[in-house]
Amino acid sequence: MKRTYLIPVFIFFFSISVFSQHKNREQIKALKISFITEKLDLTSKEAQGFWPIYNAYDKSTTKIKHQDIRNIRKEIKTNSETLNDVEAQKLLERLLQAEDNLHNERMAFVNKLKKIISPKKIIILKATEDDFNRKLFEQYKKRKQVNSKKENETPNK
């Protein structure tokens, strides 16, 4: 299927400008879905099998990354000066367990996907996710720079 890439790219860059607002997470998720769909060129049969697996994986890994690992790292950063060896060992074990859980989720995800899409599309998926995240971060940095410049400007009197 030939598709024009201009429309999704335009929508991506236009919509990404609202990144910094919490309420727009759903818009970012929709952009990501559109971006992945465009790059993978899934057949309707592949899409029916792919999206439930992808959404479940995304939900579980987001929880691990944003709740478990982030909280552990925050606790380490906050308490690093006052930790004794026993507490440090417990935190280290929790961190390793969370990272192991993340790895296990990734392995299970790939094994499930192999039954739905080709290994080549799985590789393209990884590259596409990385590309999307890089573009998202670049947009975030640009917005932050613009906002920083606006805050530093003094009005002319």
mmCIF file of C-alpha atoms in Angstrom:
data_model
loop_
_atom_site.group_PDB
_atom_site.id
_atom_site.type_symbol
_atom_site.label_atom_id
_atom_site.label_comp_id
_atom_site.label_asym_id
_atom_site.label_seq_id
_atom_site.Cartn_x
_atom_site.Cartn_y
_atom_site.Cartn_z
ATOM 1 C CA MET A 1 0.000 0.000 0.000
ATOM 2 C CA LYS A 2 1.352 3.374 -1.003
ATOM 3 C CA ARG A 3 0.668 6.092 1.514
ATOM 4 C CA THR A 4 1.476 9.720 1.578
ATOM 5 C CA TYR A 5 3.737 10.484 4.511
ATOM 6 C CA LEU A 6 3.172 14.232 4.515
ATOM 7 C CA ILE A 7 -0.148 14.194 6.356
ATOM 8 C CA PRO A 8 0.984 12.040 9.328
ATOM 9 C CA VAL A 9 4.240 13.984 9.616
ATOM 10 C CA PHE A 10 2.359 17.285 9.575
ATOM 11 C CA ILE A 11 -0.130 16.026 12.146
ATOM 12 C CA PHE A 12 2.742 14.688 14.247
ATOM 13 C CA PHE A 13 4.660 17.968 14.382
ATOM 14 C CA PHE A 14 1.570 20.121 14.751
ATOM 15 C CA SER A 15 0.084 18.065 17.557
ATOM 16 C CA ILE A 16 3.342 17.440 19.376
ATOM 17 C CA SER A 17 3.514 21.128 20.260
ATOM 18 C CA VAL A 18 1.075 20.448 23.087
ATOM 19 C CA PHE A 19 3.417 17.911 24.672
ATOM 20 C CA SER A 20 4.032 19.649 27.973
ATOM 21 C CA GLN A 21 0.420 19.575 29.097
ATOM 22 C CA HIS A 22 -0.650 16.545 31.112
ATOM 23 C CA LYS A 23 -4.128 16.454 29.617
ATOM 24 C CA ASN A 24 -2.615 15.900 26.174
ATOM 25 C CA ARG A 25 -1.047 12.528 26.957
ATOM 26 C CA GLU A 26 -3.894 10.899 25.068
ATOM 27 C CA GLN A 27 -3.100 13.024 22.022
ATOM 28 C CA ILE A 28 0.530 11.936 22.204
ATOM 29 C CA LYS A 29 -0.588 8.327 22.506
ATOM 30 C CA ALA A 30 -2.795 8.754 19.429
ATOM 31 C CA LEU A 31 0.128 10.275 17.518
ATOM 32 C CA LYS A 32 2.326 7.366 18.534
ATOM 33 C CA ILE A 33 -0.280 4.876 17.340
ATOM 34 C CA SER A 34 -0.582 6.719 14.042
ATOM 35 C CA PHE A 35 3.207 6.911 13.673
ATOM 36 C CA ILE A 36 3.634 3.183 14.378
ATOM 37 C CA THR A 37 0.749 2.212 12.109
ATOM 38 C CA GLU A 38 2.223 4.229 9.255
ATOM 39 C CA LYS A 39 5.739 2.822 9.645
ATOM 40 C CA LEU A 40 4.759 -0.832 10.137
ATOM 41 C CA ASP A 41 2.198 -0.872 7.317
ATOM 42 C CA LEU A 42 0.197 -3.563 9.118
ATOM 43 C CA THR A 43 -2.423 -5.550 7.268
ATOM 44 C CA SER A 44 -5.866 -5.507 8.866
ATOM 45 C CA LYS A 45 -5.297 -9.047 10.180
ATOM 46 C CA GLU A 46 -1.913 -8.085 11.636
ATOM 47 C CA ALA A 47 -3.385 -4.945 13.210
ATOM 48 C CA GLN A 48 -6.145 -6.954 14.904
ATOM 49 C CA GLY A 49 -3.569 -9.159 16.597
ATOM 50 C CA PHE A 50 -0.889 -6.520 17.097
ATOM 51 C CA TRP A 51 -2.703 -3.696 18.918
ATOM 52 C CA PRO A 52 -4.122 -5.661 21.867
ATOM 53 C CA ILE A 53 -0.666 -7.148 22.507
ATOM 54 C CA TYR A 54 1.059 -3.788 22.067
ATOM 55 C CA ASN A 55 -1.396 -1.935 24.321
ATOM 56 C CA ALA A 56 -1.069 -4.513 27.099
ATOM 57 C CA TYR A 57 2.729 -4.369 26.827
ATOM 58 C CA ASP A 58 2.738 -0.570 26.833
ATOM 59 C CA LYS A 59 0.508 -0.448 29.903
ATOM 60 C CA SER A 60 2.585 -2.934 31.902
ATOM 61 C CA THR A 61 5.967 -1.445 30.982
ATOM 62 C CA THR A 62 4.740 2.086 31.658
ATOM 63 C CA LYS A 63 3.738 1.003 35.151
ATOM 64 C CA ILE A 64 7.112 -0.622 35.768
ATOM 65 C CA LYS A 65 9.064 2.360 34.414
ATOM 66 C CA HIS A 66 7.011 5.174 35.880
ATOM 67 C CA GLN A 67 5.990 3.696 39.194
ATOM 68 C CA ASP A 68 8.467 1.047 40.222
ATOM 69 C CA ILE A 69 11.790 2.141 38.730
ATOM 70 C CA ARG A 70 11.162 5.887 39.029
ATOM 71 C CA ASN A 71 10.111 5.550 42.677
ATOM 72 C CA ILE A 72 13.130 3.410 43.516
ATOM 73 C CA ARG A 73 15.520 5.859 41.833
ATOM 74 C CA LYS A 74 13.859 8.761 43.625
ATOM 75 C CA GLU A 75 14.258 6.939 46.928
ATOM 76 C CA ILE A 76 17.920 6.234 46.152
ATOM 77 C CA LYS A 77 18.562 9.876 45.239
ATOM 78 C CA THR A 78 16.764 11.196 48.310
ATOM 79 C CA ASN A 79 18.353 8.803 50.792
ATOM 80 C CA SER A 80 21.756 8.046 49.265
ATOM 81 C CA GLU A 81 23.654 9.988 51.932
ATOM 82 C CA THR A 82 21.913 8.308 54.877
ATOM 83 C CA LEU A 83 21.559 4.736 53.598
ATOM 84 C CA ASN A 84 23.275 1.978 55.492
ATOM 85 C CA ASP A 85 24.422 -1.178 53.700
ATOM 86 C CA VAL A 86 21.314 -3.179 54.599
ATOM 87 C CA GLU A 87 18.949 -0.503 53.258
ATOM 88 C CA ALA A 88 21.129 -0.029 50.179
ATOM 89 C CA GLN A 89 21.057 -3.773 49.519
ATOM 90 C CA LYS A 90 17.236 -3.799 49.757
ATOM 91 C CA LEU A 91 16.937 -0.874 47.341
ATOM 92 C CA LEU A 92 19.386 -2.493 44.955
ATOM 93 C CA GLU A 93 17.401 -5.747 45.012
ATOM 94 C CA ARG A 94 14.153 -3.857 44.363
ATOM 95 C CA LEU A 95 15.745 -1.995 41.447
ATOM 96 C CA LEU A 96 17.168 -5.160 39.918
ATOM 97 C CA GLN A 97 13.819 -6.921 40.332
ATOM 98 C CA ALA A 98 11.987 -4.059 38.616
ATOM 99 C CA GLU A 99 14.493 -4.045 35.748
ATOM 100 C CA ASP A 100 14.198 -7.833 35.505
ATOM 101 C CA ASN A 101 10.406 -7.478 35.334
ATOM 102 C CA LEU A 102 10.807 -4.953 32.529
ATOM 103 C CA HIS A 103 13.119 -7.318 30.634
ATOM 104 C CA ASN A 104 10.688 -10.220 31.096
ATOM 105 C CA GLU A 105 7.831 -8.080 29.763
ATOM 106 C CA ARG A 106 9.900 -7.225 26.679
ATOM 107 C CA MET A 107 10.779 -10.870 26.056
ATOM 108 C CA ALA A 108 7.154 -11.991 26.404
ATOM 109 C CA PHE A 109 6.052 -9.151 24.132
ATOM 110 C CA VAL A 110 8.456 -10.134 21.358
ATOM 111 C CA ASN A 111 7.493 -13.799 21.659
ATOM 112 C CA LYS A 112 3.804 -12.911 21.312
ATOM 113 C CA LEU A 113 4.486 -10.586 18.381
ATOM 114 C CA LYS A 114 6.407 -13.279 16.500
ATOM 115 C CA LYS A 115 3.096 -15.109 16.105
ATOM 116 C CA ILE A 116 1.445 -12.021 14.591
ATOM 117 C CA ILE A 117 4.041 -10.100 12.569
ATOM 118 C CA SER A 118 7.376 -10.837 10.943
ATOM 119 C CA PRO A 119 10.705 -10.425 12.767
ATOM 120 C CA LYS A 120 11.506 -7.611 10.330
ATOM 121 C CA LYS A 121 8.406 -5.693 11.449
ATOM 122 C CA ILE A 122 9.362 -6.272 15.086
ATOM 123 C CA ILE A 123 12.746 -4.679 14.378
ATOM 124 C CA ILE A 124 11.039 -1.831 12.503
ATOM 125 C CA LEU A 125 8.729 -1.373 15.507
ATOM 126 C CA LYS A 126 11.696 -0.891 17.836
ATOM 127 C CA ALA A 127 13.315 1.609 15.465
ATOM 128 C CA THR A 128 9.974 3.404 15.034
ATOM 129 C CA GLU A 129 9.439 3.713 18.792
ATOM 130 C CA ASP A 130 12.970 5.065 19.199
ATOM 131 C CA ASP A 131 12.397 7.530 16.357
ATOM 132 C CA PHE A 132 9.088 8.702 17.833
ATOM 133 C CA ASN A 133 10.615 9.164 21.287
ATOM 134 C CA ARG A 134 13.570 11.083 19.847
ATOM 135 C CA LYS A 135 11.272 13.423 17.909
ATOM 136 C CA LEU A 136 9.081 13.886 20.952
ATOM 137 C CA PHE A 137 12.092 14.786 23.077
ATOM 138 C CA GLU A 138 13.405 17.186 20.420
ATOM 139 C CA GLN A 139 10.021 18.948 20.370
ATOM 140 C CA TYR A 140 10.059 19.115 24.151
ATOM 141 C CA LYS A 141 13.550 20.676 24.145
ATOM 142 C CA LYS A 142 12.510 23.233 21.526
ATOM 143 C CA ARG A 143 9.441 24.212 23.528
ATOM 144 C CA LYS A 144 11.500 24.466 26.688
ATOM 145 C CA GLN A 145 14.045 26.726 24.944
ATOM 146 C CA VAL A 146 11.304 28.963 23.567
ATOM 147 C CA ASN A 147 9.631 29.192 26.974
ATOM 148 C CA SER A 148 12.976 29.908 28.624
ATOM 149 C CA LYS A 149 13.688 32.729 26.172
ATOM 150 C CA LYS A 150 10.229 34.209 26.804
ATOM 151 C CA GLU A 151 10.776 34.121 30.570
ATOM 152 C CA ASN A 152 14.202 35.800 30.243
ATOM 153 C CA GLU A 153 13.008 38.575 27.988
ATOM 154 C CA THR A 154 12.290 41.849 29.737
ATOM 155 C CA PRO A 155 9.597 44.100 28.381
ATOM 156 C CA ASN A 156 10.770 47.350 26.826
ATOM 157 C CA LYS A 157 9.699 50.393 28.769
#
